[in-house]
XYZ file of N, CA and C in Angstrom:
324
model
N 0.506 -21.722 25.994
C 0.964 -23.023 25.825
C 2.393 -22.963 26.112
N 3.038 -24.272 26.308
C 4.317 -24.626 26.591
C 5.275 -24.004 25.578
N 6.327 -23.525 26.074
C 7.462 -23.106 25.030
C 8.221 -24.426 24.562
N 8.258 -24.529 23.307
C 8.846 -25.851 22.608
C 10.331 -25.581 22.387
N 11.124 -25.861 23.403
C 12.664 -25.931 23.272
C 13.250 -27.131 23.320
N 14.537 -27.098 23.280
C 15.343 -28.379 23.302
C 14.831 -29.291 24.460
N 14.741 -28.905 25.675
C 14.324 -29.750 26.751
C 13.021 -30.401 26.529
N 12.117 -29.691 26.153
C 10.673 -30.301 25.897
C 10.689 -31.205 24.701
N 11.456 -31.088 23.654
C 11.482 -31.972 22.558
C 12.226 -33.363 23.097
N 13.229 -33.113 23.928
C 14.032 -34.273 24.676
C 13.150 -35.091 25.378
N 12.253 -34.513 26.075
C 11.267 -35.168 26.831
C 10.626 -36.104 25.963
N 10.120 -35.879 24.655
C 9.265 -36.830 23.905
C 10.342 -37.941 23.271
N 11.423 -37.599 23.026
C 12.393 -38.417 22.204
C 13.382 -39.342 23.236
N 13.626 -38.882 24.359
C 14.620 -39.533 25.165
C 14.074 -41.003 25.607
N 12.783 -41.351 26.015
C 12.435 -42.590 26.184
C 12.695 -43.683 25.083
N 12.705 -43.321 23.907
C 12.991 -44.203 22.616
C 14.557 -44.926 23.008
N 15.366 -43.867 23.409
C 16.676 -44.350 23.452
C 17.103 -45.087 24.792
N 16.166 -44.991 25.766
C 16.390 -45.814 26.959
C 16.533 -47.228 26.781
N 15.494 -47.641 25.937
C 15.576 -49.190 25.252
C 16.772 -49.743 24.813
N 17.410 -48.704 24.097
C 18.620 -49.028 23.206
C 19.855 -49.142 24.303
N 19.980 -48.451 25.501
C 20.845 -48.663 26.354
C 20.527 -49.980 27.150
N 19.380 -50.300 27.293
C 18.978 -51.533 28.093
C 19.525 -52.664 27.358
N 19.557 -52.801 26.123
C 20.531 -53.794 25.188
C 21.669 -53.994 25.498
N 22.332 -52.854 25.678
C 23.746 -53.142 26.133
C 24.123 -53.684 27.383
N 23.115 -53.504 28.311
C 23.222 -54.056 29.754
C 23.019 -55.679 29.684
N 22.616 -56.021 28.578
C 22.343 -57.457 28.406
C 23.764 -58.394 27.801
N 24.776 -57.634 27.739
C 25.854 -57.918 27.037
C 26.301 -59.313 27.503
N 26.346 -59.631 28.728
C 26.847 -60.881 29.325
C 26.380 -61.819 28.673
N 25.035 -61.945 28.212
C 24.275 -62.979 27.662
C 24.618 -63.325 26.224
N 25.352 -62.600 25.553
C 25.790 -62.619 24.215
C 27.103 -63.461 23.924
N 27.150 -64.121 22.768
C 28.371 -64.991 22.278
C 29.595 -64.068 22.093
N 29.205 -63.111 21.402
C 30.143 -62.072 20.877
C 29.817 -60.607 21.207
N 29.958 -60.298 22.169
C 29.511 -58.991 22.763
C 30.375 -57.839 22.043
N 31.535 -58.005 21.889
C 32.345 -57.083 21.229
C 31.828 -56.342 19.797
N 31.196 -57.549 19.119
C 30.741 -57.225 17.911
C 29.097 -57.114 17.739
N 28.472 -57.660 18.730
C 27.056 -57.386 18.800
C 26.421 -56.394 19.390
N 27.313 -55.912 20.555
C 26.728 -54.673 21.135
C 26.664 -53.388 20.267
N 27.889 -53.001 19.504
C 27.866 -51.976 18.809
C 26.984 -52.187 17.661
N 26.922 -53.281 16.960
C 26.050 -53.313 15.772
C 24.392 -53.280 16.192
N 24.241 -53.843 17.207
C 22.785 -53.725 17.796
C 22.318 -52.332 18.279
N 23.413 -51.595 18.906
C 23.093 -50.474 19.354
C 22.865 -49.377 18.068
N 23.805 -49.443 17.216
C 23.604 -48.522 15.769
C 22.348 -49.119 15.429
N 22.213 -50.362 15.176
C 20.844 -50.554 14.611
C 19.835 -50.084 15.047
N 19.509 -50.032 16.266
C 18.519 -49.650 17.261
C 18.452 -48.086 17.167
N 19.551 -47.324 17.220
C 19.556 -45.960 16.813
C 18.969 -45.609 15.512
N 19.487 -46.261 14.702
C 19.140 -45.840 13.097
C 17.661 -46.368 12.955
N 17.143 -47.440 13.573
C 15.642 -47.890 13.532
C 14.854 -46.742 14.190
N 15.317 -46.414 15.270
C 14.584 -45.332 15.942
C 14.267 -44.002 15.600
N 15.626 -43.447 14.906
C 15.648 -42.314 14.316
C 14.641 -42.410 13.067
N 14.644 -43.500 12.479
C 13.919 -43.532 11.192
C 12.414 -43.477 11.511
N 11.996 -44.326 12.497
C 10.537 -44.359 12.997
C 10.090 -43.010 13.336
N 11.115 -42.410 14.382
C 10.591 -41.061 14.705
C 10.505 -39.953 13.608
N 11.445 -39.840 12.717
C 11.288 -39.058 11.552
C 10.072 -39.185 10.585
N 9.622 -40.518 10.425
C 8.739 -40.938 9.655
C 7.291 -40.569 10.254
N 7.185 -40.573 11.707
C 6.179 -40.278 12.518
C 6.009 -38.781 12.233
N 6.964 -37.925 12.515
C 7.028 -36.461 12.421
C 6.476 -35.971 11.078
N 6.958 -36.750 9.983
C 6.668 -36.083 8.669
C 5.156 -36.634 8.415
N 4.787 -37.908 8.755
C 3.393 -38.108 8.470
C 2.438 -37.336 9.266
N 2.738 -37.101 10.533
C 1.880 -36.302 11.353
C 1.755 -34.928 10.787
N 2.879 -34.283 10.333
C 3.015 -32.987 9.796
C 2.196 -33.030 8.455
N 2.143 -34.045 7.859
C 1.406 -33.927 6.646
C -0.077 -34.081 6.651
N -0.736 -34.548 7.682
C -1.938 -34.681 8.044
C -2.905 -33.646 9.011
N -2.075 -32.865 9.708
C -2.484 -32.010 10.637
C -1.730 -30.649 10.626
N -2.445 -29.548 10.806
C -1.670 -28.174 10.744
C -0.975 -27.841 12.172
N -0.457 -26.950 12.242
C 0.518 -26.770 13.545
C -0.390 -26.557 14.615
N -1.412 -25.984 14.548
C -2.283 -25.691 15.736
C -2.874 -26.996 16.223
N -3.278 -27.795 15.672
C -3.840 -29.104 16.115
C -2.689 -29.984 16.548
N -1.471 -29.894 16.105
C -0.353 -30.715 16.587
C 0.133 -29.980 17.916
N -0.047 -28.860 18.136
C 0.297 -28.373 19.430
C -0.756 -28.651 20.513
N -1.884 -28.683 20.206
C -2.879 -29.022 21.154
C -3.623 -30.090 21.324
N -3.401 -31.140 20.363
C -4.156 -32.340 20.432
C -3.021 -33.522 20.868
N -2.676 -33.770 21.961
C -1.595 -34.647 22.409
C -2.097 -36.117 21.988
N -3.090 -36.455 21.979
C -3.493 -37.805 21.270
C -4.190 -37.799 19.968
N -3.577 -36.939 19.046
C -3.719 -36.942 17.574
C -3.704 -38.373 17.037
N -2.627 -38.902 17.276
C -2.189 -40.170 16.879
C -3.514 -41.203 17.112
N -4.221 -41.168 18.108
C -5.232 -42.080 18.371
C -6.445 -41.797 17.555
N -6.555 -40.484 17.158
C -7.645 -40.071 16.269
C -7.447 -40.732 14.715
N -6.205 -41.041 14.382
C -5.999 -41.418 13.153
C -5.646 -43.073 12.994
N -5.656 -43.679 14.162
C -5.231 -45.039 14.329
C -6.106 -45.850 13.581
N -5.707 -46.946 12.994
C -6.649 -47.920 12.389
C -6.518 -49.247 13.067
N -7.558 -49.886 13.397
C -8.936 -49.694 13.043
C -9.746 -48.740 13.908
N -9.206 -48.503 15.132
C -9.923 -47.815 16.312
C -8.912 -46.999 17.087
N -9.323 -46.190 17.663
C -8.564 -45.302 18.550
C -8.055 -45.907 19.684
N -8.756 -46.850 20.351
C -8.419 -47.616 21.508
C -7.055 -48.366 21.338
N -6.753 -48.790 20.103
C -5.450 -49.305 19.821
C -4.289 -48.490 20.254
N -4.178 -47.149 20.050
C -3.180 -46.230 20.561
C -3.236 -46.259 22.084
N -4.340 -46.081 22.575
C -4.372 -46.073 24.077
C -3.881 -47.369 24.861
N -4.088 -48.473 24.238
C -3.834 -49.720 24.822
C -2.171 -49.805 24.534
N -1.703 -49.472 23.141
C -0.182 -49.311 23.159
C 0.305 -48.468 24.196
N -0.049 -47.261 24.511
C 0.344 -46.345 25.449
C 0.726 -47.246 26.850
N -0.416 -47.643 27.186
C -0.443 -48.615 28.460
C 0.566 -49.713 28.490
N 0.641 -50.430 27.371
C 1.557 -51.707 27.267
C 2.905 -51.205 27.235
N 3.257 -50.020 26.612
C 4.564 -49.538 26.700
C 5.091 -49.162 28.048
N 4.107 -48.579 28.783
C 4.422 -48.248 30.201
C 4.876 -49.487 31.120
N 3.762 -50.561 30.824
C 3.940 -51.709 31.666
C 5.346 -52.482 31.120
N 5.566 -52.491 30.007
C 6.907 -53.092 29.419
C 8.057 -52.420 29.968
N 8.056 -51.145 29.966
C 9.262 -50.561 30.452
C 9.298 -50.677 31.929
N 8.351 -50.907 32.622
C 8.415 -51.050 34.089
C 9.039 -52.402 34.462
N 8.518 -53.481 33.557
C 9.013 -54.833 33.800
C 10.461 -54.684 33.254
N 10.816 -54.189 32.111
C 12.164 -54.168 31.703
C 13.292 -53.805 32.974
N 12.874 -52.552 33.483
C 13.562 -52.225 34.665
C 13.826 -53.206 35.628
N 12.495 -53.672 36.100
C 12.632 -54.700 37.177
C 13.467 -56.109 36.873
N 13.458 -56.459 35.561
C 14.275 -57.438 34.975
C 15.932 -57.095 35.102
N 16.237 -55.823 34.763
C 17.616 -55.617 34.518
C 18.221 -54.956 35.944
N 17.530 -54.656 36.823
C 18.186 -53.999 37.891
C 19.008 -54.633 38.723
N 18.676 -56.178 38.911
C 19.504 -57.153 39.672
C 20.772 -57.260 38.856
N 20.875 -57.144 37.495
C 22.152 -57.307 36.691
C 23.190 -56.111 36.623
N 22.781 -54.959 37.007
C 23.357 -53.829 37.079
C 24.383 -53.841 38.163
């Protein structure tokens, strides 16, 4: 199997923080960007960190190490009410990220 080092773990966590920086790119649309950008960025980092920590703890409590290493769609098997919710979510996140990049590229 793959070696689980810093770069492999960063591959999973990095996309979460891309959206945080995208919010800073919209600073021109804010009334008070000097206050709103740092507050929003720190809030987004705290929320993302909390969600990722909760997911790691919850998934670690329902599955053993071997299952976590080999079943990449484990989340889908425990999704409520049906596993297709997770698969649809994965597709929507990808489409949303692409649309976000298309919308923000002209403003950079």
